Coordinates of C-alpha atoms in Angstrom, one line a residue:
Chain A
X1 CA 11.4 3.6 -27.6
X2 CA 10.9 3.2 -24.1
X3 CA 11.4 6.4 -23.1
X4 CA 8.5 8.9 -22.8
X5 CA 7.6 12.6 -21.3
X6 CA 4.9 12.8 -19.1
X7 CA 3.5 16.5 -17.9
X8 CA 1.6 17.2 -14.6
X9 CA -0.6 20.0 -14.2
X10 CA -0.7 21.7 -11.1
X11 CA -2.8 24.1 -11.1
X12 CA -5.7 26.2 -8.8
X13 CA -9.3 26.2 -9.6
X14 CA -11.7 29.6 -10.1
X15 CA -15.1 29.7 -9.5
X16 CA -15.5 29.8 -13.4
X17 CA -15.1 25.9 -14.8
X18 CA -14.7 27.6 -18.1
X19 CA -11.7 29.5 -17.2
X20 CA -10.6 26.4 -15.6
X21 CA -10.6 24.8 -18.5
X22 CA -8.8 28.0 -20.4
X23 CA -6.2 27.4 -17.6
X24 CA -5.8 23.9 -17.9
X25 CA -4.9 24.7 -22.2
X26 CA -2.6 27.1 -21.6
X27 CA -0.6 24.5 -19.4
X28 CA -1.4 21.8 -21.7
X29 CA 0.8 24.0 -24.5
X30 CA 3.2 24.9 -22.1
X31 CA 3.7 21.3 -21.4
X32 CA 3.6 20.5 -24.9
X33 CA 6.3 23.0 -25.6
X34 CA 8.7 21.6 -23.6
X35 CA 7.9 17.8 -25.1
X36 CA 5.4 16.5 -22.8
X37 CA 3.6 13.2 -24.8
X38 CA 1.1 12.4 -21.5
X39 CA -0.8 15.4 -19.6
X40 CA -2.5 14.4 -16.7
X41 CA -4.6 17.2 -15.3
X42 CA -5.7 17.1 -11.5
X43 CA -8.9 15.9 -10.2
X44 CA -12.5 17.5 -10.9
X45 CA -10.0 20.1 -12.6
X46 CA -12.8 22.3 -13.7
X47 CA -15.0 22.9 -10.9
X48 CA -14.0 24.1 -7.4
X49 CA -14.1 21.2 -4.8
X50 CA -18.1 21.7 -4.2
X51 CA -17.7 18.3 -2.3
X52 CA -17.0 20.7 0.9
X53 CA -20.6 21.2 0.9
X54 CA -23.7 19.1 0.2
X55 CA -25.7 20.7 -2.1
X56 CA -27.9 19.5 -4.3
X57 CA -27.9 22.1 -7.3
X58 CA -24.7 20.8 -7.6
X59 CA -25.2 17.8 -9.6
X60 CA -25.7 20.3 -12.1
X61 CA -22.3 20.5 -12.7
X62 CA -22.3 17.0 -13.8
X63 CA -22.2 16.1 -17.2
X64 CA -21.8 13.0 -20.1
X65 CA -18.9 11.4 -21.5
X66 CA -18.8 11.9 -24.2
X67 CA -19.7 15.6 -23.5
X68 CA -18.8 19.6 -23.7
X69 CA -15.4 18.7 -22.0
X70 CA -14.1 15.9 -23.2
X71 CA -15.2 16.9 -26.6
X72 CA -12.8 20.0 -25.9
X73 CA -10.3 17.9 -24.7
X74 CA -9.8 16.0 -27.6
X75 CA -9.6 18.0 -29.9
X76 CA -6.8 19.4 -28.4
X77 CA -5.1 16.3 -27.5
X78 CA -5.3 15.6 -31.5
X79 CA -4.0 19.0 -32.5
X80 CA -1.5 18.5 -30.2
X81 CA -0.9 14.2 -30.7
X82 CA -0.7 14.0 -27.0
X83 CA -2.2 11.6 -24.2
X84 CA -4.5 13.0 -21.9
X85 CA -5.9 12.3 -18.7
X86 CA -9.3 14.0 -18.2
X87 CA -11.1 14.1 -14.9
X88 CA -14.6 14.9 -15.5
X89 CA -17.9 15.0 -12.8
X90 CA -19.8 12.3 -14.8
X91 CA -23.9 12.0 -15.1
X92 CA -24.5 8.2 -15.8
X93 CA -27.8 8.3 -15.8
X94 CA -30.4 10.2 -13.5
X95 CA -29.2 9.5 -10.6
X96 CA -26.1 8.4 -11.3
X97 CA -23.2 10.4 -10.6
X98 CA -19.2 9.5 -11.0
X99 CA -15.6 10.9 -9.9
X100 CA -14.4 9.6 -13.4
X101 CA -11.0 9.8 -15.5
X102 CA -11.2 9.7 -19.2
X103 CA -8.1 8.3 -21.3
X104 CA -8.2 10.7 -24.6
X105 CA -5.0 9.1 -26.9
X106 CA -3.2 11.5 -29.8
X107 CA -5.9 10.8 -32.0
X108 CA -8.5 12.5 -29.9
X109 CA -10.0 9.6 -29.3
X110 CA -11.5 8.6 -25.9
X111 CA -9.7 5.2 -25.2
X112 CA -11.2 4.3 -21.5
X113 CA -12.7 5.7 -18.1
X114 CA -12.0 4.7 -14.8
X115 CA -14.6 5.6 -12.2
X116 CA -13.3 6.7 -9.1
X117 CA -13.5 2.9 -6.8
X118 CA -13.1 4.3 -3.3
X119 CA -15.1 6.9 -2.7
X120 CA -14.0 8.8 1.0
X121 CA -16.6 10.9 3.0
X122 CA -15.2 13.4 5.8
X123 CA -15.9 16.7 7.0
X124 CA -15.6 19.0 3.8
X125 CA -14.8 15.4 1.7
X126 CA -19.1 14.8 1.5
X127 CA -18.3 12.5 -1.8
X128 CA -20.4 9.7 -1.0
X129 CA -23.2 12.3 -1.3
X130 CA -22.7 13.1 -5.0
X131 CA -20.7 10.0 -6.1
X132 CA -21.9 6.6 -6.6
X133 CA -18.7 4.4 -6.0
X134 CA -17.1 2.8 -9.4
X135 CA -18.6 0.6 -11.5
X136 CA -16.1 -0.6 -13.8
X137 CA -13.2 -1.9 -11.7
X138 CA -9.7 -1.5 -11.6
X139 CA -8.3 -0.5 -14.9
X140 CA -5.7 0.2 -17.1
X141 CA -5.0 1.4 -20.6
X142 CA -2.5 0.3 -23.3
X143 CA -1.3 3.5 -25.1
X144 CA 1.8 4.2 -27.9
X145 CA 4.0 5.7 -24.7
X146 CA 2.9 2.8 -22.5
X147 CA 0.2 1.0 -20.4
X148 CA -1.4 3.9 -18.0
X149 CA -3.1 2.9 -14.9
X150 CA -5.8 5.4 -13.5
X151 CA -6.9 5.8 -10.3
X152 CA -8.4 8.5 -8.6
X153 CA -7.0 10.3 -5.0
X154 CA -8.8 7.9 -2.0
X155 CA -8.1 4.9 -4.3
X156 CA -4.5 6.3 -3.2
X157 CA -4.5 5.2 0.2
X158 CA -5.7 1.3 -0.8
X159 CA -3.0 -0.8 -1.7
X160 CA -5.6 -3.0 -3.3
X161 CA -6.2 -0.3 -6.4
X162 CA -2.8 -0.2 -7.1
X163 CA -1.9 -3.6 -6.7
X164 CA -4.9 -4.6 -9.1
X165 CA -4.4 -1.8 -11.7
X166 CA -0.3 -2.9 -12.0
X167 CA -2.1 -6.6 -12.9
X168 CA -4.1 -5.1 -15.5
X169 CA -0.6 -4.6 -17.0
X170 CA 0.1 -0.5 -15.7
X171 CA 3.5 0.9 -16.2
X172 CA 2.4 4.2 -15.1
X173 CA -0.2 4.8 -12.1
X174 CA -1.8 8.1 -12.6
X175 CA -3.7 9.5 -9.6
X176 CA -5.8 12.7 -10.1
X177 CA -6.0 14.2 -7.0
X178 CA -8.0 17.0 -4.8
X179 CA -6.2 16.8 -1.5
X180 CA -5.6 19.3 1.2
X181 CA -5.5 20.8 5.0
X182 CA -8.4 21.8 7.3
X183 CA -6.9 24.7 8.1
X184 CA -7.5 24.2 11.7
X185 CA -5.6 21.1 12.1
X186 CA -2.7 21.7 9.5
X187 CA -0.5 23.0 12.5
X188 CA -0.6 20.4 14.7
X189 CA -1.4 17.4 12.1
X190 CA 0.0 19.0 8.7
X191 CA 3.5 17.6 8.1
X192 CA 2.6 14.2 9.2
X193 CA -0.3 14.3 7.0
X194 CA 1.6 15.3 3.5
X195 CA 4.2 12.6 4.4
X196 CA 1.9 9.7 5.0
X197 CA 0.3 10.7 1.7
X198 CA 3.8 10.5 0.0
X199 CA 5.1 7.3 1.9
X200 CA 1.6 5.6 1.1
X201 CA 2.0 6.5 -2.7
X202 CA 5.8 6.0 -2.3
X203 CA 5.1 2.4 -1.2
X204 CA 3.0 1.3 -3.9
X205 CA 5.5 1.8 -6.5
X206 CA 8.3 0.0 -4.6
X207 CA 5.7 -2.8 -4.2
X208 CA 4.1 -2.8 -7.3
X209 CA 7.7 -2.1 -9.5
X210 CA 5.4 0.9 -11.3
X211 CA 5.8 4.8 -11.9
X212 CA 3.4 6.8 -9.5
X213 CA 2.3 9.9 -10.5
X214 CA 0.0 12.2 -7.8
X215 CA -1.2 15.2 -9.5
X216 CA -3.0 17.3 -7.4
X217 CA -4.8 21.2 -7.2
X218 CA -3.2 24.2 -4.8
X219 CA -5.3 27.1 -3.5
X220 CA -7.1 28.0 -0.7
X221 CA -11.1 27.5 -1.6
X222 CA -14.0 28.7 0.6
X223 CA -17.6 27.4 0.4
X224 CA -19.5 29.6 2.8
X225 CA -17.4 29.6 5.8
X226 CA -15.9 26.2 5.1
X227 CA -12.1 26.4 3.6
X228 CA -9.4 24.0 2.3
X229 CA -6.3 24.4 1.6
X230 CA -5.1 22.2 -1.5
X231 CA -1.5 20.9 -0.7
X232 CA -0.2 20.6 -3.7
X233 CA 2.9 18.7 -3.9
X234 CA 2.4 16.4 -6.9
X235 CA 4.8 14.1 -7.2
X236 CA 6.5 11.2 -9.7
X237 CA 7.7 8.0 -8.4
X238 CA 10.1 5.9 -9.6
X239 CA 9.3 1.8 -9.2
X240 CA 12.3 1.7 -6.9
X241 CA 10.0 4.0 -4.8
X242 CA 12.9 7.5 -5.5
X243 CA 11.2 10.6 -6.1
X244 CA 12.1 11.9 -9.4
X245 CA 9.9 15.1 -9.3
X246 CA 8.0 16.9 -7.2
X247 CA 6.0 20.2 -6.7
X248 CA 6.2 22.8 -4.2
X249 CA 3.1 24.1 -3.3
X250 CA 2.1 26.8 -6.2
X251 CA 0.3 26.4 -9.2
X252 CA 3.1 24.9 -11.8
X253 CA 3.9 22.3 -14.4
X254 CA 6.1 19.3 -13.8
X255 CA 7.7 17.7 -16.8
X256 CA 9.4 14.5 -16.5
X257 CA 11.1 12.2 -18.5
X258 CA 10.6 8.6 -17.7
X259 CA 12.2 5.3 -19.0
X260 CA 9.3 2.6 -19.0
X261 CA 12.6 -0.3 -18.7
X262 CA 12.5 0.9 -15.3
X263 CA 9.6 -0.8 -14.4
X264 CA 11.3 -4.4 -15.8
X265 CA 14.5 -3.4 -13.9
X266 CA 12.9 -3.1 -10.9
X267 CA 11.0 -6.1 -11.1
X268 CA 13.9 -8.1 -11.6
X269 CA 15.7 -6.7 -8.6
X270 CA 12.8 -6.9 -6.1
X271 CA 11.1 -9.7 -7.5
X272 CA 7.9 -9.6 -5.3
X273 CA 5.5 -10.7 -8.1
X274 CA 7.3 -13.8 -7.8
X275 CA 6.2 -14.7 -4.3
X276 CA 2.6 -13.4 -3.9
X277 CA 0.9 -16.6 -2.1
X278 CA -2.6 -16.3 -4.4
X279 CA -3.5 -19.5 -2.4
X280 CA -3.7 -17.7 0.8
X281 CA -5.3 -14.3 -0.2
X282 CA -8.9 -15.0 0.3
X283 CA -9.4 -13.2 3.2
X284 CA -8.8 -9.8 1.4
X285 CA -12.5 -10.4 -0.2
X286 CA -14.3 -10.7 3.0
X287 CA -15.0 -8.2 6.2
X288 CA -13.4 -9.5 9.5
X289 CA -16.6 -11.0 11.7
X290 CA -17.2 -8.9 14.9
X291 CA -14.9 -8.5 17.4
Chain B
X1 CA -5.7 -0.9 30.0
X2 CA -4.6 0.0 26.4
X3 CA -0.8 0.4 27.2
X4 CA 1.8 -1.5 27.0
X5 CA 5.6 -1.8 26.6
X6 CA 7.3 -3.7 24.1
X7 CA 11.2 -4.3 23.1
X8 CA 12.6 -4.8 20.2
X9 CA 15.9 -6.6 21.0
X10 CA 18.6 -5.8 18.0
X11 CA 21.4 -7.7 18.4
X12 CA 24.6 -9.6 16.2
X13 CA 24.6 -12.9 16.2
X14 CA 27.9 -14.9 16.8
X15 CA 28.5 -18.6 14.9
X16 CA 27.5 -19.9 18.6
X17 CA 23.9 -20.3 18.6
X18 CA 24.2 -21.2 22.2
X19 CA 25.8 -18.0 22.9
X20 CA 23.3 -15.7 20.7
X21 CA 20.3 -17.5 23.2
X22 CA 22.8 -16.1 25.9
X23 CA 22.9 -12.6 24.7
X24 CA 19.2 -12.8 24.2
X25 CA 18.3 -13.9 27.2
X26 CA 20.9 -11.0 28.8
X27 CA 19.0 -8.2 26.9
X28 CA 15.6 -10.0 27.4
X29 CA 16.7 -8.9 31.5
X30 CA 17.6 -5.9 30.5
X31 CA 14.5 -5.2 28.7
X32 CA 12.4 -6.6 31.6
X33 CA 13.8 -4.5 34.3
X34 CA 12.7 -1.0 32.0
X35 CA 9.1 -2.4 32.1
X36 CA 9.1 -4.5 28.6
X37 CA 5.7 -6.9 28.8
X38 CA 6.1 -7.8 25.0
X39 CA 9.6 -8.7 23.7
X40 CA 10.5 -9.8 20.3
X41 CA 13.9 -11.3 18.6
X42 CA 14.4 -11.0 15.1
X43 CA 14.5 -13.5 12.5
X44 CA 16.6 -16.3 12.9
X45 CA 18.0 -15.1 16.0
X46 CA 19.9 -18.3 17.2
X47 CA 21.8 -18.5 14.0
X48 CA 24.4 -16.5 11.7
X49 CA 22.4 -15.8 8.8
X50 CA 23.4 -19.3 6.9
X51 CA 20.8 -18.3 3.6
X52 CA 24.2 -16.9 2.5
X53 CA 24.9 -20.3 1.2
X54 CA 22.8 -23.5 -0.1
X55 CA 24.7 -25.9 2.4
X56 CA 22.6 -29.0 3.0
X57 CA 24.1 -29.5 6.3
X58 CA 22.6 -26.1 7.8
X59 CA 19.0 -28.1 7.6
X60 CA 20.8 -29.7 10.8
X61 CA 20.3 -26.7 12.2
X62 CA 16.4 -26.7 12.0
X63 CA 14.5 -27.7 15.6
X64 CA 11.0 -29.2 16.5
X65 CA 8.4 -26.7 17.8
X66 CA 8.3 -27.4 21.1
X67 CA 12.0 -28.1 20.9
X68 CA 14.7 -26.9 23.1
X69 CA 15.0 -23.4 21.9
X70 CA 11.0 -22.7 23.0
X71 CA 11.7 -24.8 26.1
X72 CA 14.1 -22.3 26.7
X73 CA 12.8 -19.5 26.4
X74 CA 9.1 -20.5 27.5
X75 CA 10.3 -20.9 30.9
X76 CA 11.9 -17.2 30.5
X77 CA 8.2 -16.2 29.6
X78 CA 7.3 -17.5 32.4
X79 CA 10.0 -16.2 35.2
X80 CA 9.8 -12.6 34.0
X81 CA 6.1 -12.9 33.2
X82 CA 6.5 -11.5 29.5
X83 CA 5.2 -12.2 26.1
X84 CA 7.7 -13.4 23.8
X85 CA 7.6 -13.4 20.0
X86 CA 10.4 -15.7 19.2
X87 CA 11.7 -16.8 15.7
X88 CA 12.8 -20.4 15.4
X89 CA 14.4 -22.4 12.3
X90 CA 11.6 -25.2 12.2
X91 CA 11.8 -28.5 11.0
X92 CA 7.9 -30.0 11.1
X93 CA 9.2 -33.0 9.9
X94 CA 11.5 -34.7 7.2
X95 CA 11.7 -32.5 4.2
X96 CA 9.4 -30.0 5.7
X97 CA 11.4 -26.8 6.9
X98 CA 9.9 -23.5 7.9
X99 CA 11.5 -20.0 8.8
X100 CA 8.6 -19.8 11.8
X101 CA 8.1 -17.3 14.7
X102 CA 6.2 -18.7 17.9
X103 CA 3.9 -16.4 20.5
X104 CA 4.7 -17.5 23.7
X105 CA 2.7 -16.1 26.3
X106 CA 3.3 -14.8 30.0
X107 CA 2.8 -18.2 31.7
X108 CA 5.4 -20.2 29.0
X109 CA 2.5 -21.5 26.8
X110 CA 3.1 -21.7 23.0
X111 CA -0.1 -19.7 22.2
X112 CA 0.3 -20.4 18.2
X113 CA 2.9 -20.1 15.6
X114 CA 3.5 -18.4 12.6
X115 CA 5.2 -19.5 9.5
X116 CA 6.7 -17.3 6.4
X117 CA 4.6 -16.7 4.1
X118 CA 6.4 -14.9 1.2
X119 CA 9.9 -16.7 0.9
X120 CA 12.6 -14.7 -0.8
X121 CA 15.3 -15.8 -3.4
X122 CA 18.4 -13.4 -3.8
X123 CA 22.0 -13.4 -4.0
X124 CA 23.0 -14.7 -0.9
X125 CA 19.3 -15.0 0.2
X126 CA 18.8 -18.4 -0.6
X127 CA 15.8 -18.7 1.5
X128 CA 14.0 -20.8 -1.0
X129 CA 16.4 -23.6 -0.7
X130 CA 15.9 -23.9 3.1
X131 CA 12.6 -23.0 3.6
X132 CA 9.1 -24.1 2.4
X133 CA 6.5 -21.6 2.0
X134 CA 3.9 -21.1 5.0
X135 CA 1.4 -23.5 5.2
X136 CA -0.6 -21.6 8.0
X137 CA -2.1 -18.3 6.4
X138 CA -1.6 -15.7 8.3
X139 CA -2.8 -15.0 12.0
X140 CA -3.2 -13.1 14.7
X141 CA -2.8 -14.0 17.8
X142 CA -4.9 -13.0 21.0
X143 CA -3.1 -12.1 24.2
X144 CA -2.8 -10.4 27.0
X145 CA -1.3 -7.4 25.9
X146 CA -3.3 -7.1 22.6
X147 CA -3.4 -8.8 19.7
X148 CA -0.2 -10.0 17.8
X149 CA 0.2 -10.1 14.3
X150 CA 3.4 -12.1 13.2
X151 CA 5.2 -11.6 9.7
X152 CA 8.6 -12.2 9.1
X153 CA 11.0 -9.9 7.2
X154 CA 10.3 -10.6 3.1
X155 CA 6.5 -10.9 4.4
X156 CA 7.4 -6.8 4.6
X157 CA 7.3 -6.1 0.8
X158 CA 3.5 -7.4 0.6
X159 CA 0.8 -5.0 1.2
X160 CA -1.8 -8.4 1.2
X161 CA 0.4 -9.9 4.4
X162 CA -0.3 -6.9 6.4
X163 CA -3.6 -6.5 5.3
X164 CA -4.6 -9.8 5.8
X165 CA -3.0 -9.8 9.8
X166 CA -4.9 -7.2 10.2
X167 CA -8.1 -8.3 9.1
X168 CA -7.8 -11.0 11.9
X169 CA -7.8 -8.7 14.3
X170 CA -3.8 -7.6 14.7
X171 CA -3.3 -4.3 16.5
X172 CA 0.4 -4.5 16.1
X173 CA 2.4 -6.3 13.5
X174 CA 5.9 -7.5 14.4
X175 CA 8.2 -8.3 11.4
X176 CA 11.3 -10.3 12.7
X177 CA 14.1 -9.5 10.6
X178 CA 17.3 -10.0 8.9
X179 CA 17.7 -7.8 6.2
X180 CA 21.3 -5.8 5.2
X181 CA 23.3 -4.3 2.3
X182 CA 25.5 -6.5 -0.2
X183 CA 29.0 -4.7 0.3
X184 CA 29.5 -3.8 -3.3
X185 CA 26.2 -2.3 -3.7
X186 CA 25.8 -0.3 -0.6
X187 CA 27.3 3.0 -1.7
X188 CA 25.1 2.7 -4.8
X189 CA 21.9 1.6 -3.4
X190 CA 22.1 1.7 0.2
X191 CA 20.2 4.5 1.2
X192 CA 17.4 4.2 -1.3
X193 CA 17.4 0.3 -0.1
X194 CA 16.7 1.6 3.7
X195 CA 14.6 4.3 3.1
X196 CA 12.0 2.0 0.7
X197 CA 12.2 -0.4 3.5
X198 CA 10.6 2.0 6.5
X199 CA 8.6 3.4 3.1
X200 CA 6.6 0.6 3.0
X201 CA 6.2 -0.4 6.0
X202 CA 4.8 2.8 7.4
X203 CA 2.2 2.6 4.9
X204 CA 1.8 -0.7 6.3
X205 CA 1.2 1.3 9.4
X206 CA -1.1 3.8 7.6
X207 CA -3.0 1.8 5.4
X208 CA -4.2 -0.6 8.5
X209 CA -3.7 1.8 11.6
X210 CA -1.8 -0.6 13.1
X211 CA 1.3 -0.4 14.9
X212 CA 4.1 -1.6 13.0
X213 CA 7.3 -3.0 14.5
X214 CA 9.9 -4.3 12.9
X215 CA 13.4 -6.1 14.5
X216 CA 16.4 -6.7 12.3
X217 CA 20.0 -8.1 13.5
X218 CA 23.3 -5.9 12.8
X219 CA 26.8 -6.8 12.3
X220 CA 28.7 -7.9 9.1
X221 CA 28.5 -11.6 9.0
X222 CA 31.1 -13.7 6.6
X223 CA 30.5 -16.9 4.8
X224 CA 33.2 -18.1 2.8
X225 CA 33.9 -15.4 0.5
X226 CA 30.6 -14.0 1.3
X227 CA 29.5 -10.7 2.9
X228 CA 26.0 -9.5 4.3
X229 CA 25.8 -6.2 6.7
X230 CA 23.1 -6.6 8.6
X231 CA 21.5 -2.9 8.9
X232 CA 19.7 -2.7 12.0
X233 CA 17.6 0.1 12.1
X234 CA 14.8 -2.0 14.0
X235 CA 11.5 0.7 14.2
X236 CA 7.8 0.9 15.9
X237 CA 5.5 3.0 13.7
X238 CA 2.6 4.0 15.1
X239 CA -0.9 3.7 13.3
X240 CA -0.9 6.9 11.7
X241 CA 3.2 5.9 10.2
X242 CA 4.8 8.2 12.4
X243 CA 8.2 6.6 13.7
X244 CA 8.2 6.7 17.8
X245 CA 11.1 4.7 17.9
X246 CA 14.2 3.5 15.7
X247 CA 17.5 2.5 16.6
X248 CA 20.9 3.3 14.8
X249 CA 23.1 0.2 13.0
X250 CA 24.7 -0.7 16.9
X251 CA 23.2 -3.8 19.0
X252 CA 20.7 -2.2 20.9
X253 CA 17.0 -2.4 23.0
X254 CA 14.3 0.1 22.0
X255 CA 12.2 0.0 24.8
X256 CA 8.7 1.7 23.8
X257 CA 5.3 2.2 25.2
X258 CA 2.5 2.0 23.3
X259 CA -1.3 2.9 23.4
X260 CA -3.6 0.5 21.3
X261 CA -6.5 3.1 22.1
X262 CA -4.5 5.0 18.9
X263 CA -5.3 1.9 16.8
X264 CA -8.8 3.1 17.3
X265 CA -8.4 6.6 16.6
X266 CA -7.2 6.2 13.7
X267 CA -9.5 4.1 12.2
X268 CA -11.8 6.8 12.5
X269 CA -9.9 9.3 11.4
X270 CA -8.5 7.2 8.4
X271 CA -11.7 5.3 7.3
X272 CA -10.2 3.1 5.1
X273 CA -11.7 0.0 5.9
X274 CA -15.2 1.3 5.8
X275 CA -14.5 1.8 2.0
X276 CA -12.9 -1.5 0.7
X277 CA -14.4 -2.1 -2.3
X278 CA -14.6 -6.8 -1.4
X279 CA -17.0 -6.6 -4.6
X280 CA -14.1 -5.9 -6.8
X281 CA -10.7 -7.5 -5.3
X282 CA -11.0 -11.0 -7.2
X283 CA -8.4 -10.2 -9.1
X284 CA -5.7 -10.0 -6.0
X285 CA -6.6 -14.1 -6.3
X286 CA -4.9 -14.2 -9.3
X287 CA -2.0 -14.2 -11.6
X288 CA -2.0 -11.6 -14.9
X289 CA -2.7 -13.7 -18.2
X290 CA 0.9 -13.4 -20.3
X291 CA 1.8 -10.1 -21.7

């Protein structure tokens, strides 16, 4: 059995993490319904991107792993023997603060996390002020439908993550993701923008021979006068780099079937693990001097 | 001074390698009197593409570096004052071939050379037979007119190969080429096959903000019983992957003008390199443990 379903929740985020969470079940069943064996929910999926602003009440929204929500969560994910993959805003310790995806297999068992690596910092992206960057490394996670590779939206744009996650042994790259416009500059910058994000994500399954998945949140959401637009758009790779799936830009559920031999097949055709010059790649562990 | 002009000269090659230095030099003219400073040939550019076939008489074929092909075409540097980025079958001594590209600067000077890296092994690629691997890491080179990053066609598929040019200090990244369809699977494959290839190397582009261009050959070229078509389609990215230029499957000279101040820019904008997470890339050093 090589063949599995995987589910990707869309969705847009209240103001209430509880309802979110409500929101995030109800797509959960619907996904279950129609067969889906891995759910992979978007990133931070309970809260509203706070990162817009800096704010320090916000680390209140923080909690443990285990904790309230990934307790929740598997529960479900045992009623309903499925694999999910939980974002949750993760308290370390005082102080200590993650962007964090929890593995929870059909046992309702927590089987990893991955802390989010790369942490990005731009105007209305403030995460370096609430996260501390990842402490665990590149992971991924051996599971009855397959070996899952997490990684978290930034950690998208590094070819590094996804090269080191596929040598972990991923089949599947999962990337929960909160990405969207400024609305000022989505006129002039908007297209190109969504299309470097799929070419980047595109190119690390051809390279890799893996599955990409990009699940991401839609809605506007304002934080004082501050607004994003979340573009939506989640997508599924296949490791030859085709799009199998992919969202519009309103709240829905993708469901797609996926044949894990694909990611042998492709290997074999573009055999690029073959040639990697390990002797030669030193340089990717150092900063360039100054220039 | 950030702009400059570069050409990207896509041609067919005949079974004369006299001749295809001919036609080179006639486009190099061509592309000289439109304002070109920077002018690169793609892979092999002398030759039919003879890694159709393992035929130990092609290693006749091979030339010392300074031989009479850079001789050539260094004193073309030097008459039309350009910078040429010129691919050249190298023999560095008994036994010791390399699928190289020299930098030859506006006053005919070898300034360095470049040798592949990542050496492919396909059907009627049978580059591993001719070709020993790179011995010279990967390098940019200083000139002029910026700085020159060389990688050569299969180098493509590797994010570390861009990665690494860049991290000495390339603002563009040429890939001489000679990449094409087998016959029998083009109607199949074919467009997925072209699209992944400007796929991943705009997120070269992206991932870097660097400009990418890449040169390829055309034309159908027969060895015995063999086919290749050869599918053009030579491209400048600039550093945030959008395409400026890209030709059509004809013999042809893009002729584009760049601005390296937009290598810049998007670094700023597109912070990846502020966030490369050096204290956790080890593993790109190595090969997975069995599986």
């Amino acid at each position: 059995m090589t063949k599995t379903k995987i589910a990707l929740v869309q969705m847009k985020m209240t103001s209430d993490s509880k309802k979110n969470k409500y929101i995030a079940l109800k797509n959960i069943k619907k996904a279950v319904k129609k067969g889906a064996k891995i759910i992979c929910l978007p990133e931070l999926f309970t809260l509203r991107y706070f990162c817009q602003v800096e704010k320090h009440s916000n680390f209140n929204l923080a909690e443990k792993i285990p904790g309230p929500t990934t307790e929740m969560f598997s529960s479900i994910a045992k009623s309903f023997r499925i694999i999910l993959i939980l974002p949750v805003f993760e308290k370390k310790a005082s102080g200590f603060y993650h962007n964090t995806c929890v593995v929870i297999n059909e046992k309702g068992q927590i089987i990893g996390k991955y802390r989010k690596m790369h942490v990005p910092d731009d105007p209305q992206f403030y995460e370096k002020f609430y996260f501390t960057p990842g402490d665990l490394g590149f992971k991924s996670f051996k599971t009855s439908s397959g070996n899952l590779g997490i990684l978290i939206c930034w950690d998208q744009w590094f070819p590094e993550a996804a090269r080191l996650t596929v040598l972990k042994g991923a089949e599947i790259l999962f990337y929960p993701t909160a990405i969207g416009w400024h609305p000022r500059e989505k006129k002039k910058f908007g297209k190109s923008q969504l299309e470097s994000w799929l070419s980047v994500q595109r190119s690390h399954a051809i390279a890799n021979g893996v599955f990409v998945v990009a699940v991401n949140r839609v809605g506007t959401e304002k934080q004082g006068n501050k607004k994003l637009e979340f573009w939506g758009n989640s997508v599924v790779f296949d490791p030859s780099g085709n799009i199998i799936k992919k969202a519009s830009q309103k709240e829905q559920i993708i469901i797609c079937e996926i044949d894990l031999k694909k990611v042998e097949m492709s290997r074999r055709h573009w055999p690029f693990f073959r040639d990697r010059r390990i002797d030669h790649y030193k340089g990717l562990l150092k900063n360039p001097k100054e220039a």
